[in-house]
Coordinates of C-alpha atoms and ligand atoms in Angstrom, one line a residue:
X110 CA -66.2 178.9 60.3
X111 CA -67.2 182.5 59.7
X112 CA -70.2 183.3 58.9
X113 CA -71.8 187.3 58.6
X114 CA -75.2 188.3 59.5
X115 CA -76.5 191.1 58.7
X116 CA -78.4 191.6 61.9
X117 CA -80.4 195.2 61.5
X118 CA -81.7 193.9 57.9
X119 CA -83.3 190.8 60.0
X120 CA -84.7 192.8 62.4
X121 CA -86.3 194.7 60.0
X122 CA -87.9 191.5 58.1
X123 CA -89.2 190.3 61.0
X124 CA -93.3 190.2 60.8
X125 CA -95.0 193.2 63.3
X126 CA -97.8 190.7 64.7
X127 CA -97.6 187.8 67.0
X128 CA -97.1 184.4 67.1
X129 CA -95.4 185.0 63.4
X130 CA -92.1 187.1 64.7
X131 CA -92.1 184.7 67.1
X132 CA -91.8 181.9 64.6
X133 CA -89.3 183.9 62.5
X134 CA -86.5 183.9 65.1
X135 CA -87.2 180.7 66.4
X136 CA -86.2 180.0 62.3
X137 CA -83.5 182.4 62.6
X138 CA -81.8 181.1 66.2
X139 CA -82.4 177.6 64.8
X140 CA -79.7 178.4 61.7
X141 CA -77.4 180.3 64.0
X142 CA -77.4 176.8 66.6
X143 CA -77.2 174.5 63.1
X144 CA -73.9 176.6 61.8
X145 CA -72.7 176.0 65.5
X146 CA -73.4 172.4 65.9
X147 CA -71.0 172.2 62.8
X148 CA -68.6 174.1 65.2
X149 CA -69.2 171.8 68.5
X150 CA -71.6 173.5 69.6
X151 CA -74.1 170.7 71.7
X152 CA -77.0 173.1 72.1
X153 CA -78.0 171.6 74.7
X154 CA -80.5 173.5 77.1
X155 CA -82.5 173.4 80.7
X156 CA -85.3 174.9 82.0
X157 CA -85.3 175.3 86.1
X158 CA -88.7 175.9 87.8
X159 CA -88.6 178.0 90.9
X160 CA -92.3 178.0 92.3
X161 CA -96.0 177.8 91.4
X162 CA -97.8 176.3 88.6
X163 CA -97.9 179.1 86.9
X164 CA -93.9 179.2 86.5
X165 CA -93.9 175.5 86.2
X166 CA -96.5 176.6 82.7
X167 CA -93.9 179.5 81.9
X168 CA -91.5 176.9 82.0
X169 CA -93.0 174.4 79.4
X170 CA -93.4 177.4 77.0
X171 CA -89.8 178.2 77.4
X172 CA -88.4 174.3 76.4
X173 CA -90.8 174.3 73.9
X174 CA -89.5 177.6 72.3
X175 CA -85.9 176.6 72.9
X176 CA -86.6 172.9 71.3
X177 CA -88.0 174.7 68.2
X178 CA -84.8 177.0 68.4
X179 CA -82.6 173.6 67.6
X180 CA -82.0 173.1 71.1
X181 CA -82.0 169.4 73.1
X182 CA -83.2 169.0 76.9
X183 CA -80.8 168.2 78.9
X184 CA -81.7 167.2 83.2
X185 CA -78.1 168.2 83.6
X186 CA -77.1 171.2 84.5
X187 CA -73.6 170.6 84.0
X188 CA -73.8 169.4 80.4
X189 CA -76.3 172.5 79.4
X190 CA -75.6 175.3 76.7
X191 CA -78.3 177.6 78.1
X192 CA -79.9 177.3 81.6
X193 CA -82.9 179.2 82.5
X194 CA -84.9 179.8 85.4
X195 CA -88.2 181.0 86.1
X196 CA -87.8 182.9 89.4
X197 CA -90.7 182.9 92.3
X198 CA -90.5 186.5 94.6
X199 CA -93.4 185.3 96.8
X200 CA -91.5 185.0 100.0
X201 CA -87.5 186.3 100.8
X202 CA -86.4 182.2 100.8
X203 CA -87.3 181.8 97.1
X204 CA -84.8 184.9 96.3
X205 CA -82.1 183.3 98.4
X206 CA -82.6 179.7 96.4
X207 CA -81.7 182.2 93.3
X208 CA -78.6 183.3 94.4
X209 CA -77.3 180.0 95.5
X210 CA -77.8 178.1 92.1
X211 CA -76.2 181.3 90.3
X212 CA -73.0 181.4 92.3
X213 CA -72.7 177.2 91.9
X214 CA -73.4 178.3 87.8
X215 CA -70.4 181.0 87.6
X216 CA -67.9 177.9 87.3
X217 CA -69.6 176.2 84.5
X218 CA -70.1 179.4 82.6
X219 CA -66.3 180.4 82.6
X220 CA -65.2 177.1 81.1
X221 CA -68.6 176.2 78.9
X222 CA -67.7 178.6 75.6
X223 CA -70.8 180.5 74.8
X224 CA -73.1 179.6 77.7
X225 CA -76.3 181.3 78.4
X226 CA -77.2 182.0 81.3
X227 CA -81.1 183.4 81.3
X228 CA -83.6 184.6 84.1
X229 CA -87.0 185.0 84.2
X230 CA -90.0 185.1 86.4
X231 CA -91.8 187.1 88.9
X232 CA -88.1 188.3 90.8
X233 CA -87.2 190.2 87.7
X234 CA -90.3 192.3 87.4
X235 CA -88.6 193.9 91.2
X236 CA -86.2 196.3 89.5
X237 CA -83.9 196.1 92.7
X238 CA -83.4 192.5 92.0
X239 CA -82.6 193.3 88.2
X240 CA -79.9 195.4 89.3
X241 CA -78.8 194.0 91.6
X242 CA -78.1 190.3 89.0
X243 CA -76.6 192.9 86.6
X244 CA -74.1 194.3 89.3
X245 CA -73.2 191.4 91.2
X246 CA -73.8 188.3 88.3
X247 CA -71.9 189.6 84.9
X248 CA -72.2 185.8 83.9
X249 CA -75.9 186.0 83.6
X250 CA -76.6 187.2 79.9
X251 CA -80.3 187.2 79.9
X252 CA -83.1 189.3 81.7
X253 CA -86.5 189.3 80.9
X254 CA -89.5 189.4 83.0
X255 CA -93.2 187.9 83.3
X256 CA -94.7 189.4 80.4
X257 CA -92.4 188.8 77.3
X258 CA -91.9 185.0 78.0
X259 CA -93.0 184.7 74.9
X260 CA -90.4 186.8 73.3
X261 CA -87.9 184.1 74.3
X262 CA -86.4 183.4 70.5
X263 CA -86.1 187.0 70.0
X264 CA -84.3 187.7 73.0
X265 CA -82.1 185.2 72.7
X266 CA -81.6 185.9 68.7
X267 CA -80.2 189.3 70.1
X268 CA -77.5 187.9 72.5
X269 CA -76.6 185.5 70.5
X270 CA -75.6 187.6 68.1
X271 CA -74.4 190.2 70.0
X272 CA -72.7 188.6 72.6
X273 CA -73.8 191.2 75.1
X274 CA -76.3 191.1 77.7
X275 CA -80.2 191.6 77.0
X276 CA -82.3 192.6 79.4
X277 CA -86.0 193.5 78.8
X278 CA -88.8 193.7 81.4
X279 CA -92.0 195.4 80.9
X280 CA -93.9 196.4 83.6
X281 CA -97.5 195.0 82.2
X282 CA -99.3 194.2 79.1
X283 CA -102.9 193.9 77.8
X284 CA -101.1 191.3 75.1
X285 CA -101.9 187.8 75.7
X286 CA -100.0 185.6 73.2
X287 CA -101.2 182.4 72.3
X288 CA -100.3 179.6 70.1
X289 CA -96.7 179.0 70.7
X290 CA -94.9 175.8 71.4
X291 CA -95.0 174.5 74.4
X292 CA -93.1 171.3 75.8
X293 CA -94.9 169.6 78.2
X294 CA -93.3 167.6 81.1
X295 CA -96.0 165.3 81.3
X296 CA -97.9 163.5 78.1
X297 CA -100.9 162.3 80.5
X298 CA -101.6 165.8 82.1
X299 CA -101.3 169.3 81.5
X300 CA -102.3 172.8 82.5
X301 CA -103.7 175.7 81.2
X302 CA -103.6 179.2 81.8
X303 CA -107.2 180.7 82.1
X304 CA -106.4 184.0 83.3
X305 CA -102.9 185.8 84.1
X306 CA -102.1 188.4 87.0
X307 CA -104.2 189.4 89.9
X308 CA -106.4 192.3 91.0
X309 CA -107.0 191.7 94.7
X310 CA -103.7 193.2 96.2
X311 CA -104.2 191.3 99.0
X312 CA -101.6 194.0 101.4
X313 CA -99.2 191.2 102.2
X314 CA -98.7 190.1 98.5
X315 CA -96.2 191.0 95.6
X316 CA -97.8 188.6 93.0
X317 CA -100.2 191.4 91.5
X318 CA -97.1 193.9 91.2
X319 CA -95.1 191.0 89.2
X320 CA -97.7 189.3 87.1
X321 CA -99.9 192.4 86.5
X322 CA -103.9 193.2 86.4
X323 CA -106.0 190.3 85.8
X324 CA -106.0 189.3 81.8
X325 CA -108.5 186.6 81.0
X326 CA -108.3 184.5 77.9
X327 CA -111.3 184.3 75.5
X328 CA -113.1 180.8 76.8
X329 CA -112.6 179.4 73.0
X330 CA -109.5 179.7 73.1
X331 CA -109.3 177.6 76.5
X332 CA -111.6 175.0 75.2
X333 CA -109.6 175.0 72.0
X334 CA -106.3 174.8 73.8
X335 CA -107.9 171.8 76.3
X336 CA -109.2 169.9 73.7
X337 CA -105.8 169.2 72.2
X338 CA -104.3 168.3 74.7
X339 CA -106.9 165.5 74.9
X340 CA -106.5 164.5 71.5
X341 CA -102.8 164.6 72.6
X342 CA -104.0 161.9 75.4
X343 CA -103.9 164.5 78.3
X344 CA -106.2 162.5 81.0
X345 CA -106.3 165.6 83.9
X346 CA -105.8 169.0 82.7
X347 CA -105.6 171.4 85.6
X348 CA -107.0 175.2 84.8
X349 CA -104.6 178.1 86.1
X350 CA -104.5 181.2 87.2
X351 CA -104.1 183.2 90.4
X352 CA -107.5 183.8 91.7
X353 CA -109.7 181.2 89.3
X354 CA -113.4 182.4 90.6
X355 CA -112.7 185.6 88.7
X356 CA -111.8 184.8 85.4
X357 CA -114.0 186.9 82.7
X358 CA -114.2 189.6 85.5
X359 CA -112.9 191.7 83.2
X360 CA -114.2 190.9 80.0
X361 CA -117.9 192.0 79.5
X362 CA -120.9 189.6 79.3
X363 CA -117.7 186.7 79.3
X364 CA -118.2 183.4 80.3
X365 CA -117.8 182.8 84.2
X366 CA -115.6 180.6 85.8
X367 CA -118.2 177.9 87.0
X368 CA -119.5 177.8 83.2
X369 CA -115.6 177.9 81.9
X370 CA -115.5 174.5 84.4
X371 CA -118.3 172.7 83.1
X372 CA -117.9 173.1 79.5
X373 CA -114.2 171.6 79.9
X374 CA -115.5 169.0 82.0
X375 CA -118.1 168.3 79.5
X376 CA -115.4 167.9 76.7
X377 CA -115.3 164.2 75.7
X378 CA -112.3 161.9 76.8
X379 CA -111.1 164.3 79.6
X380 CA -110.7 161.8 82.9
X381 CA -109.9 164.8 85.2
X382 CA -110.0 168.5 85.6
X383 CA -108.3 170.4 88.6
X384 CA -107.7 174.2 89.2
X385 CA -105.5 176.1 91.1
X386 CA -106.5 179.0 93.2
X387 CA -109.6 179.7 94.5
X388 CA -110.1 182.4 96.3
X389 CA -112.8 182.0 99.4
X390 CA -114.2 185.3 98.5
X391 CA -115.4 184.4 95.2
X392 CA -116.3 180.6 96.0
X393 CA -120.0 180.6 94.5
X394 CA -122.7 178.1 95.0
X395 CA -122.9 178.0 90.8
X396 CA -119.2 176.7 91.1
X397 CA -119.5 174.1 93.8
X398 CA -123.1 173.0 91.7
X399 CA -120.7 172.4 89.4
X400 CA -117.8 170.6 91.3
X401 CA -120.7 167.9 92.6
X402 CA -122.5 167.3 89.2
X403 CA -119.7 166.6 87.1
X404 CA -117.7 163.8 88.9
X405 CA -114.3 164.2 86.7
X406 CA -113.7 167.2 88.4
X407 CA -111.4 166.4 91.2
X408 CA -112.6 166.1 94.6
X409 CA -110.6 168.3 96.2
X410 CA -110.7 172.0 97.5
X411 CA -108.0 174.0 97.6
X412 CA -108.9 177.1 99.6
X413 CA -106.4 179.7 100.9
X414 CA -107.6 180.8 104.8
X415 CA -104.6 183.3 105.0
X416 CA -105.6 183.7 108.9
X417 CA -108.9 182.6 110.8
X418 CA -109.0 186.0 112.4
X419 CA -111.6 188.6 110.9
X420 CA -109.5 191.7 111.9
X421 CA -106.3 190.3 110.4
X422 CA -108.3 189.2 107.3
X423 CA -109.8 192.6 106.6
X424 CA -106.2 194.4 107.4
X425 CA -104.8 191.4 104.3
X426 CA -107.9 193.0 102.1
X427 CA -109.1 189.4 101.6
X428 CA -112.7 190.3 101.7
X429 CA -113.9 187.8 103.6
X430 CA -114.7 186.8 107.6
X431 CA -114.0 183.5 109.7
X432 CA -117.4 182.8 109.8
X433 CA -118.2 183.4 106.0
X434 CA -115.1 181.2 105.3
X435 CA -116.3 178.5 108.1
X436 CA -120.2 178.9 106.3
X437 CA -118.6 178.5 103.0
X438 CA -116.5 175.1 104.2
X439 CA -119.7 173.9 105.7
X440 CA -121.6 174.3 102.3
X441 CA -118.6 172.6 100.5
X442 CA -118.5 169.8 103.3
X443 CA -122.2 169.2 102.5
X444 CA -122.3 168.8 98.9
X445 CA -119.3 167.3 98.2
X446 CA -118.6 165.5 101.3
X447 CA -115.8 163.2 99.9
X448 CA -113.8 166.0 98.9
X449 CA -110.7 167.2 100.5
X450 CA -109.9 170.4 101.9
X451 CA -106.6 171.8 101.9
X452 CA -105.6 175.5 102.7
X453 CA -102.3 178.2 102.7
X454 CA -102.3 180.1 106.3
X455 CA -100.0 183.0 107.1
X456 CA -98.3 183.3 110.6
X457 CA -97.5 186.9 112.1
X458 CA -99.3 189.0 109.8
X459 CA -98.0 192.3 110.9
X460 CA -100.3 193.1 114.0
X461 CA -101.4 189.5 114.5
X462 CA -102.1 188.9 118.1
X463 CA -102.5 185.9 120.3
X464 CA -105.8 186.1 120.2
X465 CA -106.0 186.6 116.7
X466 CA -103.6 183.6 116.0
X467 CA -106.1 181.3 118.3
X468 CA -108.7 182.3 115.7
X469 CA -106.5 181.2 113.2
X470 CA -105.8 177.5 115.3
X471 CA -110.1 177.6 115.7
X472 CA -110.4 177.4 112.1
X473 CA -108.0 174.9 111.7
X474 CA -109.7 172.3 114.3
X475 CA -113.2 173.4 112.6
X476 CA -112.2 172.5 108.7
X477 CA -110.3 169.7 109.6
X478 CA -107.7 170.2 106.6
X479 CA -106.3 167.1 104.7
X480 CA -103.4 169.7 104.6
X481 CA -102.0 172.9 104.9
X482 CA -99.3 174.9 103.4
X483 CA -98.4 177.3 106.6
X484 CA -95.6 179.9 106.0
X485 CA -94.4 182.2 108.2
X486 CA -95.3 186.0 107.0
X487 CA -92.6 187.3 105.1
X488 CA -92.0 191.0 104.4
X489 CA -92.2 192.3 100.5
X490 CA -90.8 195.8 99.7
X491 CA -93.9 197.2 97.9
X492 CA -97.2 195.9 98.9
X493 CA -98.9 197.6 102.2
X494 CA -98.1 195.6 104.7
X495 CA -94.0 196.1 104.9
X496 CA -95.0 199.4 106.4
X497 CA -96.9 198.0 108.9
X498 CA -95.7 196.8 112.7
X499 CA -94.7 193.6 112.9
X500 CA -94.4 190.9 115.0
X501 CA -90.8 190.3 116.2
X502 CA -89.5 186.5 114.7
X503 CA -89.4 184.6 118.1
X504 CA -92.8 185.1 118.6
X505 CA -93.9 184.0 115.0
X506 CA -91.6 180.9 115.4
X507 CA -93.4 180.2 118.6
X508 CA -96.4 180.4 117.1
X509 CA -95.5 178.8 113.4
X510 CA -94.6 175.4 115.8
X511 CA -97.7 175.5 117.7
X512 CA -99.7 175.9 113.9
X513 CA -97.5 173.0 112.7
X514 CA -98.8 170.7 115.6
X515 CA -102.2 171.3 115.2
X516 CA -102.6 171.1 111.7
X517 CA -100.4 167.3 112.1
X518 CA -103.1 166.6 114.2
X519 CA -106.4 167.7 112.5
X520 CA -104.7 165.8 108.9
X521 CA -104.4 163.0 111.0
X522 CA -108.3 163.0 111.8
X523 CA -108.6 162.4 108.2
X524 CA -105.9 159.2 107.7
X525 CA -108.2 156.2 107.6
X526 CA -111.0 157.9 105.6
X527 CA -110.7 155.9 102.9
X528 CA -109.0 153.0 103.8
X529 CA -109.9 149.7 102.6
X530 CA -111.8 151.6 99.9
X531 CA -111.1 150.4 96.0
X532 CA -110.5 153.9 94.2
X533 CA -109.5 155.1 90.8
X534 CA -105.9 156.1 90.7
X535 CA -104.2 157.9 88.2
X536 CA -100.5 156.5 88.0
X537 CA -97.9 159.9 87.6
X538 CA -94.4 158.1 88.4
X539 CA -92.4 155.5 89.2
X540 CA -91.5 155.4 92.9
X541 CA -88.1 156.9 93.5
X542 CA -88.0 155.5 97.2
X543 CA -89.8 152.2 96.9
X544 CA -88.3 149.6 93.7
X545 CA -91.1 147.8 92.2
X546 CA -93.7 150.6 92.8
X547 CA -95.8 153.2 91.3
X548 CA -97.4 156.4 92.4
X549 CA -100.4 158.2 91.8
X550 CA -103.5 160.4 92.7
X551 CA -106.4 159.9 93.6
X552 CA -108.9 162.5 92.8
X553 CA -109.3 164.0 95.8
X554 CA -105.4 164.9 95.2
X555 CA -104.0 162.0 97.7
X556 CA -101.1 159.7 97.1
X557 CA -101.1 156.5 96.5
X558 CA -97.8 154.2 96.1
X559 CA -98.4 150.2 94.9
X560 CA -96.8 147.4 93.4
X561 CA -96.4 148.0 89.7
X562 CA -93.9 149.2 87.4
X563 CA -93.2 152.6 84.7
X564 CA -95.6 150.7 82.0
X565 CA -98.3 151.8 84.2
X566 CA -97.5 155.5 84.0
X567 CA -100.0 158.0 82.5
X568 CA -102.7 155.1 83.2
X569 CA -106.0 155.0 85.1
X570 CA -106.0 152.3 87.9
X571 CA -108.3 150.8 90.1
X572 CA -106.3 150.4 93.6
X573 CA -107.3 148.9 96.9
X574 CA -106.0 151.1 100.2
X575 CA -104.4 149.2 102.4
X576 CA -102.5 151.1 104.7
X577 CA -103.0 154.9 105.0
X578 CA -99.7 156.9 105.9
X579 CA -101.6 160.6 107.0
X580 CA -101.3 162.1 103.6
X581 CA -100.7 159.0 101.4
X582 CA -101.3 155.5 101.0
X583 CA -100.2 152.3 100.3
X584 CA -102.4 149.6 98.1
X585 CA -102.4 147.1 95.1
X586 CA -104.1 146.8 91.8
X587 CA -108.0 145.7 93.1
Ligands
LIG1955 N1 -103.3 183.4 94.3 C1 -103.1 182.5 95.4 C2 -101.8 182.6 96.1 C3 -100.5 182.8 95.4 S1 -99.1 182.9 96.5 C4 -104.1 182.7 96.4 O1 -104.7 183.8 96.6 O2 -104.3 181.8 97.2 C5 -99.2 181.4 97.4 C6 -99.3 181.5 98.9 O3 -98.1 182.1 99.4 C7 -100.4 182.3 99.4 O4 -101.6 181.6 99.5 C8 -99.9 182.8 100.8 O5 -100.3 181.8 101.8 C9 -98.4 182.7 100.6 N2 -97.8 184.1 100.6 C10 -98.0 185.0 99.7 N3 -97.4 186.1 100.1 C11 -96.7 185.9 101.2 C12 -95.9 186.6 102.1 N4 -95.6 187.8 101.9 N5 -95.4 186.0 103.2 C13 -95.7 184.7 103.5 N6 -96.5 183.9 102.7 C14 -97.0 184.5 101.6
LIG1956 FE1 -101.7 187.3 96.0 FE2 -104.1 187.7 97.0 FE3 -103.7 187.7 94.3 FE4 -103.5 185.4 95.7 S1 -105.3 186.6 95.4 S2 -102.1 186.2 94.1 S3 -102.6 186.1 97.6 S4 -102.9 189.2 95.8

């Protein structure tokens, strides 16, 4: 069928402001897909997630603009019209997992009529890596970058039409826009963005040089945004953002994080409340008054060491000691003491020595960590430390295994502290390992895997521990 668009007289109709051009080319790609469903056209789509929460968030936004577009989800890659992925740049692996799932695409795209194949993410604000997917990846007819996520339906207006590639990253915006679909993956829980981008520039770090200076949103707008989702029967919502402590930094006389927390916890109906991160250097006592007075806030602390050694820690520009960090657990430990304490440490920071690493291994036995998220330093062209010395890899490895080992061994400390207990578990899944099960969370973040079946999911359950596996355990319906 033909069919003639006269695509410079929609560009110029569409509305100036935001959401509303938005909107109008969702409308516009949704009668394009229609005519081309007539056609064969399946318009089928898939979102893939590479890395945090935050991408994860980006990722909902995209299926939910791509849904309103006249597209279906599809789990399958091999049945999808348009993939897209939301790339992580934090450490060289999460590039490489890029590359893989682009050269297994290039197969699919040649026989699949009309494919699109669409990146976004932190990777595609490094302009190397832009040019180097343009070069190298033909086949990849989409490019655009962490601040015009929510341009999706335009972008993809103009290569649809065009045929040709569209590539558009911006290096940073003061634009926040809200109030666009979103399609989230799970009806019980959900998460929302309190602040985008980062201003600590931490040296070893590219996150603030791909997501930008720190944007908070106005705290209505949060509440607003939360409050749906718990009329939408959301039981946890998790608040994001890259360093949560110092949302409203920039916004004067805003609302602080800690008063942010307790008016969401305060909103009726909501069962739990999470965050994600907290940096140590901002951790204040008005926040942690606030974690143990309001008991549907999760009992768990997430709080990013880095390294336990002081000179390390001031050459990362983290802005904080080992013993202010160890004070700060201590204070935590005291006035929440159920909660758990997890952590993300660094091995072979450039200059890191063995006596700096056995600070790190002090901390370690000292916090006792539920668990830790240990990575082995990995060099980013642009932030400060890739010009510094660093520590040659079979020395890092050496010390990465004897990290690994002790942190097995402080978790395990932890194994039987609730065991036997009855606790309130909220059920996410069906177990994929285990038929006739169900797993869950605790509050305190911990897995739990019992007897039950999928009606359970998205439900509040009180559960007897039985049998503690280190980070997880097994129990049944008390
Ligand atoms: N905003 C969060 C961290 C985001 S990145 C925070 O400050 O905690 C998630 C984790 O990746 C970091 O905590 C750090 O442990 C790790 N990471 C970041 N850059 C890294 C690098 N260059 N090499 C190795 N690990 C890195
Ligand atoms: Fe990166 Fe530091 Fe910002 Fe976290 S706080 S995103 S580690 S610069």
């Amino acid at each position: 069928m033909d069919y003639i668009i006269d695509y410079k007289e929609i560009i110029e109709q569409a509305p100036l402001d935001e959401p509303a051009r938005q909107y109008y080319f969702m409308d516009r790609v949704r009668e394009l897909v229609e005519i081309r469903k007539l056609e064969g056209y399946k318009a089928h789509c898939m979102v893939e997630v590479m890395g945090c929460q935050m991408s994860a968030k980006d990722g909902e936004k995209l299926l939910g603009i791509l849904e309103k577009c006249g597209y279906t989800v599809t789990e399958d890659d091999w049945d999808a019209d348009i993939v897209l992925f939301t790339t992580c740049t934090v450490r060289e692996n999460a590039n490489q997992k890029l590359y893989g799932r682009l050269g297994r695409l290039k197969h699919q795209y040649e026989k699949r009529d009309g494919m699109i194949i669409g990146i976004t993410g932190c990777m595609m604000q490094e302009k190397d890596e832009v040019e180097g997917i343009c070069k190298h990846y033909p086949y990849v007819k989409l490019v655009f970058g962490t601040h015009n996520v929510y341009k999706l339906a335009e972008l993809l207006y103009k290569s649809l039409v065009t045929g040709k590639r569209t590539v558009e990253v911006i290096d940073d915006t003061k634009l926040i826009v809200e109030d666009l679909p979103s399609d989230r993956k799970f009806k019980f829980k959900g998460s929302v963005n309190i602040s985008y981008g980062c201003n600590n520039f931490c040296t070893y770090c590219i996150v603030p040089y791909v997501r930008g200076r720190e944007k908070s949103r106005n705290a209505t707008d949060i509440l607003r945004e939360c409050e749906k989702l718990i009329e939408d029967g959301c039981l946890e919502i998790m608040l994001l953002g890259q360093n949560v402590n110092s949302y409203g930094n920039d916004i004067p006389g805003s609302t602080t994080f800690p008063e942010l927390l307790k008016a969401v916890a305060e909103l009726p109906g909501l069962k739990r409340l999470r965050y994600m991160t907290s940096n140590p250097k901002d951790f204040s006592d008005e926040l942690i008054e606030v974690m143990r007075t309001h008991p549907n806030i999760e009992r768990h602390v997430h709080l990013p060491l880095q390294s336990g050694s002081s000179a390390i820690l001031k050459r990362m520009n983290r802005h904080y000691t080992k013993e202010s960090y160890l004070e700060l657990v201590r204070k935590i430990r005291k006035a929440i003491p159920d909660a758990t304490l997890t952590t993300d440490i660094i091995v072979g920071f450039p200059g890191e020595t063995e006596e700096d690493f056995q600070d790190t291994i002090d901390v370690v036995k000292e916090c006792r960590y539920d668990a830790a998220y240990t990575f082995i330093y990995s060099k980013r062209t642009g932030t400060p430390a890739a010009k510094f010395e660093q520590v040659p890899e079979d020395i890092v490895k050496e010390r990465f295994d004897r990290l690994l080992k002790v942190v097995q061994e402080s978790s395990a400390e932890n194994e039987n502290r609730d065991l036997g207990k009855v606790m309130e578990v909220l059920v996410e899944d069906v177990n994929r390992n285990q038929e006739g099960y169900v797993t869950g969370r605790l509050s305190n973040s911990v897995l739990v895997h019992f007897p039950g079946d999928k009606s359970l999911i998205g439900t509040m359950q009180m559960v007897k521990l039985t049998e503690s596996k280190g980070f997880y355990y097994f129990g049944e319906i008390a």
